[in-house]
Short mmCIF file of C-alpha atoms in Angstrom, two decimals:
data_model
loop_
_atom_site.label_atom_id
_atom_site.label_comp_id
_atom_site.label_asym_id
_atom_site.label_seq_id
_atom_site.Cartn_x
_atom_site.Cartn_y
_atom_site.Cartn_z
CA UNK A 1 -3.85 59.26 110.01
CA UNK A 2 -1.24 57.22 108.31
CA UNK A 3 0.61 58.85 105.45
CA UNK A 4 -0.80 58.32 101.92
CA UNK A 5 1.74 56.73 99.55
CA UNK A 6 1.43 57.42 95.86
CA UNK A 7 0.77 54.38 93.52
CA UNK A 8 3.77 53.23 91.56
CA UNK A 9 3.82 54.41 87.98
CA UNK A 10 3.65 51.71 85.23
CA UNK A 11 6.30 51.91 82.56
CA UNK A 12 5.20 51.41 78.97
CA UNK A 13 5.84 47.96 77.47
CA UNK A 14 8.84 47.71 75.23
CA UNK A 15 8.29 46.34 71.69
CA UNK A 16 11.12 44.61 69.93
CA UNK A 17 11.58 45.82 66.37
CA UNK A 18 13.58 43.80 63.84
CA UNK A 19 14.86 45.60 60.83
CA UNK A 20 15.21 43.49 57.68
CA UNK A 21 17.03 44.84 54.68
CA UNK A 22 15.92 43.56 51.26
CA UNK A 23 17.60 44.41 48.00
CA UNK A 24 15.67 46.57 45.59
CA UNK A 25 13.98 44.88 42.62
CA UNK A 26 16.36 44.18 39.81
CA UNK A 27 19.45 44.06 42.00
CA UNK A 28 19.64 40.25 42.05
CA UNK A 29 20.72 38.43 38.88
CA UNK A 30 17.77 36.79 37.09
CA UNK A 31 17.76 33.09 36.50
CA UNK A 32 18.28 32.11 32.95
CA UNK A 33 15.84 29.74 31.36
CA UNK A 34 17.43 26.46 30.28
CA UNK A 35 17.87 26.32 26.53
CA UNK A 36 16.71 23.10 24.90
CA UNK A 37 19.60 21.30 23.31
CA UNK A 38 19.40 20.52 19.63
CA UNK A 39 19.20 16.95 18.48
CA UNK A 40 22.61 16.03 17.13
CA UNK A 41 21.74 12.56 15.92
CA UNK A 42 21.86 9.12 17.49
CA UNK A 43 24.48 8.37 20.14
CA UNK A 44 27.86 7.24 18.95
CA UNK A 45 30.22 4.90 20.72
CA UNK A 46 33.96 4.46 20.24
CA UNK A 47 33.42 0.70 20.22
CA UNK A 48 30.32 -1.36 19.56
CA UNK A 49 28.31 -1.53 22.80
CA UNK A 50 27.94 -4.91 24.41
CA UNK A 51 24.38 -4.32 25.54
CA UNK A 52 21.34 -4.68 23.29
CA UNK A 53 17.93 -6.18 22.81
CA UNK A 54 17.37 -9.91 22.37
CA UNK A 55 17.55 -11.24 18.83
CA UNK A 56 13.79 -11.73 18.64
CA UNK A 57 11.37 -9.72 16.52
CA UNK A 58 8.11 -10.87 18.07
CA UNK A 59 6.84 -13.55 20.37
CA UNK A 60 3.47 -14.52 21.76
CA UNK A 61 2.78 -13.26 25.29
CA UNK A 62 3.05 -15.89 27.96
CA UNK A 63 -0.39 -17.26 28.75
CA UNK A 64 -0.77 -18.42 32.33
CA UNK A 65 -3.77 -20.75 32.83
CA UNK A 66 -6.33 -19.42 35.27
CA UNK A 67 -5.35 -15.77 34.83
CA UNK A 68 -6.48 -12.98 32.52
CA UNK A 69 -3.56 -13.71 30.18
CA UNK A 70 -5.01 -17.13 29.38
CA UNK A 71 -8.44 -15.82 28.33
CA UNK A 72 -9.37 -15.41 24.69
CA UNK A 73 -9.74 -11.72 23.86
CA UNK A 74 -12.45 -10.20 21.69
CA UNK A 75 -9.89 -9.46 18.98
CA UNK A 76 -8.89 -13.13 18.73
CA UNK A 77 -12.54 -14.20 18.53
CA UNK A 78 -13.10 -11.57 15.86
CA UNK A 79 -10.31 -13.03 13.72
CA UNK A 80 -11.85 -16.51 13.93
CA UNK A 81 -15.34 -15.28 13.05
CA UNK A 82 -14.05 -13.16 10.17
CA UNK A 83 -12.19 -16.12 8.66
CA UNK A 84 -15.45 -18.09 8.70
CA UNK A 85 -17.78 -15.26 7.67
CA UNK A 86 -16.01 -13.98 4.56
CA UNK A 87 -16.09 -17.31 2.60
CA UNK A 88 -19.74 -17.76 3.55
CA UNK A 89 -20.65 -14.30 2.27
CA UNK A 90 -18.85 -14.80 -1.05
CA UNK A 91 -20.47 -18.24 -1.47
CA UNK A 92 -23.90 -16.79 -0.80
CA UNK A 93 -23.24 -14.00 -3.31
CA UNK A 94 -22.40 -16.59 -5.99
CA UNK A 95 -25.56 -18.58 -5.22
CA UNK A 96 -27.67 -15.43 -5.38
CA UNK A 97 -26.25 -14.62 -8.81
CA UNK A 98 -27.11 -18.13 -10.00
CA UNK A 99 -30.65 -17.78 -8.61
CA UNK A 100 -31.07 -14.45 -10.38
CA UNK A 101 -29.87 -16.00 -13.65
CA UNK A 102 -32.40 -18.82 -13.23
CA UNK A 103 -35.24 -16.34 -12.72
CA UNK A 104 -34.07 -14.34 -15.73
CA UNK A 105 -34.12 -17.49 -17.87
CA UNK A 106 -37.65 -18.24 -16.68
CA UNK A 107 -38.76 -14.74 -17.69
CA UNK A 108 -37.22 -15.21 -21.14
CA UNK A 109 -39.15 -18.47 -21.52
CA UNK A 110 -42.37 -16.69 -20.50
CA UNK A 111 -41.80 -14.09 -23.19
CA UNK A 112 -41.10 -16.78 -25.80
CA UNK A 113 -44.23 -18.72 -24.84
CA UNK A 114 -46.41 -15.85 -26.06
CA UNK A 115 -45.59 -16.59 -29.72
CA UNK A 116 -44.53 -20.25 -29.80
CA UNK A 117 -44.74 -23.46 -27.83
CA UNK A 118 -41.87 -24.38 -25.55
CA UNK A 119 -40.06 -27.66 -25.28
CA UNK A 120 -41.06 -29.79 -22.32
CA UNK A 121 -37.46 -30.65 -21.48
CA UNK A 122 -36.40 -27.00 -21.53
CA UNK A 123 -39.24 -26.02 -19.21
CA UNK A 124 -38.51 -28.88 -16.81
CA UNK A 125 -34.82 -27.98 -16.69
CA UNK A 126 -35.69 -24.33 -16.06
CA UNK A 127 -38.10 -25.26 -13.26
CA UNK A 128 -35.51 -27.52 -11.65
CA UNK A 129 -32.90 -24.79 -11.95
CA UNK A 130 -35.17 -22.18 -10.39
CA UNK A 131 -36.38 -24.37 -7.53
CA UNK A 132 -32.91 -25.68 -6.64
CA UNK A 133 -31.22 -22.27 -6.76
CA UNK A 134 -34.08 -20.63 -4.86
CA UNK A 135 -34.08 -23.23 -2.08
CA UNK A 136 -30.31 -23.16 -1.67
CA UNK A 137 -30.26 -19.36 -1.59
CA UNK A 138 -33.11 -19.17 0.92
CA UNK A 139 -31.68 -21.83 3.23
CA UNK A 140 -28.10 -20.61 3.08
CA UNK A 141 -29.17 -17.01 3.69
CA UNK A 142 -29.68 -17.93 7.35
CA UNK A 143 -26.01 -18.84 7.82
CA UNK A 144 -24.44 -15.52 6.72
CA UNK A 145 -27.18 -13.60 8.54
CA UNK A 146 -26.45 -15.34 11.85
CA UNK A 147 -22.68 -15.09 11.44
CA UNK A 148 -22.92 -11.39 10.55
CA UNK A 149 -24.97 -10.62 13.68
CA UNK A 150 -22.48 -12.60 15.78
CA UNK A 151 -19.60 -10.71 14.16
CA UNK A 152 -21.35 -7.40 14.92
CA UNK A 153 -21.64 -8.21 18.62
CA UNK A 154 -18.05 -9.39 18.93
CA UNK A 155 -16.77 -6.41 16.93
CA UNK A 156 -18.52 -4.02 19.34
CA UNK A 157 -16.69 -5.62 22.28
CA UNK A 158 -13.37 -5.57 20.43
CA UNK A 159 -13.84 -1.89 19.56
CA UNK A 160 -14.69 -1.14 23.20
CA UNK A 161 -11.49 -2.87 24.33
CA UNK A 162 -9.40 -0.89 21.86
CA UNK A 163 -10.95 2.51 22.59
CA UNK A 164 -11.24 1.90 26.34
CA UNK A 165 -14.88 3.05 26.41
CA UNK A 166 -18.09 1.09 26.93
CA UNK A 167 -20.35 0.48 23.91
CA UNK A 168 -22.95 3.25 23.45
CA UNK A 169 -25.88 0.79 23.29
CA UNK A 170 -26.79 -2.36 25.14
CA UNK A 171 -26.60 -5.71 23.46
CA UNK A 172 -30.34 -6.40 23.52
CA UNK A 173 -31.02 -3.01 21.95
CA UNK A 174 -28.60 -3.77 19.12
CA UNK A 175 -30.29 -7.12 18.48
CA UNK A 176 -33.71 -5.45 18.40
CA UNK A 177 -32.52 -2.71 16.04
CA UNK A 178 -31.02 -5.24 13.63
CA UNK A 179 -33.49 -8.15 13.71
CA UNK A 180 -36.92 -6.54 14.11
CA UNK A 181 -38.46 -5.82 10.67
CA UNK A 182 -39.27 -2.21 9.73
CA UNK A 183 -37.23 -1.02 12.73
CA UNK A 184 -34.01 -2.34 11.19
CA UNK A 185 -34.55 -0.22 8.08
CA UNK A 186 -33.84 2.93 10.09
CA UNK A 187 -31.77 1.75 13.06
CA UNK A 188 -29.27 -0.46 11.23
CA UNK A 189 -27.40 2.62 9.99
CA UNK A 190 -26.80 4.17 13.47
CA UNK A 191 -25.62 0.82 14.84
CA UNK A 192 -23.05 0.28 12.09
CA UNK A 193 -22.03 3.96 12.13
CA UNK A 194 -21.37 3.78 15.89
CA UNK A 195 -19.28 0.67 15.37
CA UNK A 196 -17.22 2.39 12.69
CA UNK A 197 -16.87 5.44 14.96
CA UNK A 198 -15.40 3.24 17.71
CA UNK A 199 -13.22 1.29 15.29
CA UNK A 200 -11.64 4.51 14.02
CA UNK A 201 -10.90 5.45 17.68
CA UNK A 202 -12.85 8.68 17.60
CA UNK A 203 -13.99 10.34 20.82
CA UNK A 204 -17.52 10.07 22.12
CA UNK A 205 -17.92 13.84 22.09
CA UNK A 206 -17.90 13.90 18.28
CA UNK A 207 -20.97 12.81 16.38
CA UNK A 208 -20.62 9.57 14.38
CA UNK A 209 -20.30 10.33 10.68
CA UNK A 210 -20.75 7.22 8.52
CA UNK A 211 -18.34 6.70 5.67
CA UNK A 212 -19.33 6.15 2.06
CA UNK A 213 -18.98 2.38 2.42
CA UNK A 214 -21.39 2.35 5.38
CA UNK A 215 -23.90 4.51 3.49
CA UNK A 216 -23.72 2.21 0.46
CA UNK A 217 -24.23 -0.80 2.73
CA UNK A 218 -27.29 0.79 4.33
CA UNK A 219 -28.75 1.69 0.92
CA UNK A 220 -28.37 -1.88 -0.36
CA UNK A 221 -29.73 -3.18 2.96
CA UNK A 222 -32.89 -1.04 2.68
CA UNK A 223 -33.32 -1.90 -1.02
CA UNK A 224 -33.10 -5.61 -0.26
CA UNK A 225 -35.83 -5.40 2.40
CA UNK A 226 -38.10 -3.30 0.16
CA UNK A 227 -37.79 -5.76 -2.73
CA UNK A 228 -38.38 -8.70 -0.42
CA UNK A 229 -41.57 -7.07 0.86
CA UNK A 230 -42.77 -6.45 -2.72
CA UNK A 231 -42.15 -10.08 -3.65
CA UNK A 232 -44.23 -11.29 -0.71
CA UNK A 233 -47.07 -8.88 -1.53
CA UNK A 234 -46.94 -9.73 -5.27
CA UNK A 235 -47.51 -13.42 -4.53
CA UNK A 236 -51.15 -12.66 -3.64
CA UNK A 237 -51.93 -11.25 -7.09
CA UNK A 238 -53.42 -13.35 -9.88
CA UNK A 239 -52.90 -13.31 -13.63
CA UNK A 240 -50.18 -14.00 -16.16
CA UNK A 241 -48.79 -10.47 -15.99
CA UNK A 242 -48.60 -10.66 -12.20
CA UNK A 243 -46.67 -13.95 -12.55
CA UNK A 244 -44.22 -12.37 -14.98
CA UNK A 245 -43.80 -9.32 -12.76
CA UNK A 246 -43.18 -11.61 -9.79
CA UNK A 247 -40.38 -13.37 -11.70
CA UNK A 248 -38.73 -10.00 -12.42
CA UNK A 249 -39.05 -8.94 -8.76
CA UNK A 250 -37.48 -12.19 -7.57
CA UNK A 251 -34.57 -11.74 -9.97
CA UNK A 252 -34.03 -8.18 -8.75
CA UNK A 253 -34.24 -9.36 -5.13
CA UNK A 254 -31.54 -11.96 -5.79
CA UNK A 255 -29.34 -9.28 -7.34
CA UNK A 256 -29.91 -7.02 -4.33
CA UNK A 257 -28.98 -9.92 -2.03
CA UNK A 258 -25.79 -10.38 -4.05
CA UNK A 259 -24.91 -6.72 -3.65
CA UNK A 260 -25.66 -6.84 0.07
CA UNK A 261 -23.41 -9.87 0.56
CA UNK A 262 -20.54 -8.26 -1.38
CA UNK A 263 -20.76 -4.91 0.43
CA UNK A 264 -21.08 -6.70 3.79
CA UNK A 265 -17.95 -8.72 3.03
CA UNK A 266 -16.04 -5.54 2.17
CA UNK A 267 -17.29 -3.82 5.34
CA UNK A 268 -16.42 -6.79 7.54
CA UNK A 269 -12.94 -7.08 6.02
CA UNK A 270 -12.26 -3.35 6.50
CA UNK A 271 -13.40 -3.15 10.12
CA UNK A 272 -11.77 -6.44 11.10
CA UNK A 273 -8.52 -5.25 9.56
CA UNK A 274 -8.66 -2.10 11.68
CA UNK A 275 -9.49 -3.93 14.90
CA UNK A 276 -7.14 -6.90 14.46
CA UNK A 277 -4.61 -5.87 11.79
CA UNK A 278 -1.91 -8.47 12.49
CA UNK A 279 -2.43 -12.20 12.28
CA UNK A 280 -0.09 -14.49 14.14
CA UNK A 281 0.41 -16.84 11.20
CA UNK A 282 1.62 -14.01 8.94
CA UNK A 283 4.32 -12.84 11.33
CA UNK A 284 7.83 -13.84 10.35
CA UNK A 285 10.86 -13.72 12.59
CA UNK A 286 13.52 -11.60 10.88
CA UNK A 287 17.24 -12.00 11.50
CA UNK A 288 20.19 -10.03 10.09
CA UNK A 289 22.59 -12.42 8.38
CA UNK A 290 24.94 -10.11 6.49
CA UNK A 291 25.52 -6.39 5.92
CA UNK A 292 27.29 -5.24 2.76
CA UNK A 293 28.71 -1.88 1.83
CA UNK A 294 29.18 -0.56 5.38
CA UNK A 295 32.62 0.69 6.56
CA UNK A 296 34.25 -1.08 9.45
CA UNK A 297 33.75 0.70 12.78
CA UNK A 298 36.76 2.17 14.57
CA UNK A 299 37.90 -0.11 17.34
CA UNK A 300 40.27 0.64 20.18
CA UNK A 301 42.81 -1.82 21.34
CA UNK A 302 41.58 -3.93 24.19
CA UNK A 303 43.60 -3.49 27.39
CA UNK A 304 45.55 -6.51 28.50
CA UNK A 305 43.86 -6.39 31.91
CA UNK A 306 40.33 -6.69 30.49
CA UNK A 307 38.52 -9.96 31.07
CA UNK A 308 36.88 -10.06 27.65
#
């Protein structure tokens, strides 16, 4: 038999160990926090600096045809509509006052006719006054109504451009809430309150809170529609007393229309001033011509080698 050789013994694997020394906590110096420097005033120069801004206070942005800079913005359209709407509202308010005075005169003549006969000329003049003022007020009421609705739509877009957020309601919903009878008594207030909320640049997370001017406008708006409905219903009644009551209701309706036109003009002026506060025609280029009472600045001598 051949000799049996023992198997070679395996040596254990050697592991390399690396010792790393780290300093104990607190041994290294801590980094100091930079201290904010105090504001020591505007910069000062030994000589007047030769750089500066152009001698121009304001100028119109360059409008390139065919690009977005050449388009008319909602703010510019709002200025144009506001300049047309405010005179119309004040004119309508004056006509409504005249119509109310004519109805009041007719009521006074009705009271006088109970005890004495009236002059034919006075009655004819009163009738002409009432008919003319009533027709003008009724016909011209369509113009401020249409312009106000147009202003409302444009103001919503201008407020959306300023705040950077889309309007909370669609345009057709706003038209339905404002123009549909009975519905506009309740929904006109939220529409105007949302517009004021956007004009004041408040966030959408906060609930719109109408101001006192908006609440007064809504109250006069509702009163005007209620009186107008009573006048229409009162026309179907017969009798002398019903006629006299109808004259009083028409006079009150004209006064309510006057109040609505005045408050609407104030509301339009306030919101338009917040959305488009600066008009181009009112801007004036300012230029400094002379300064008195200021000490001369210290100047160093200019080196002979300097170009200027």
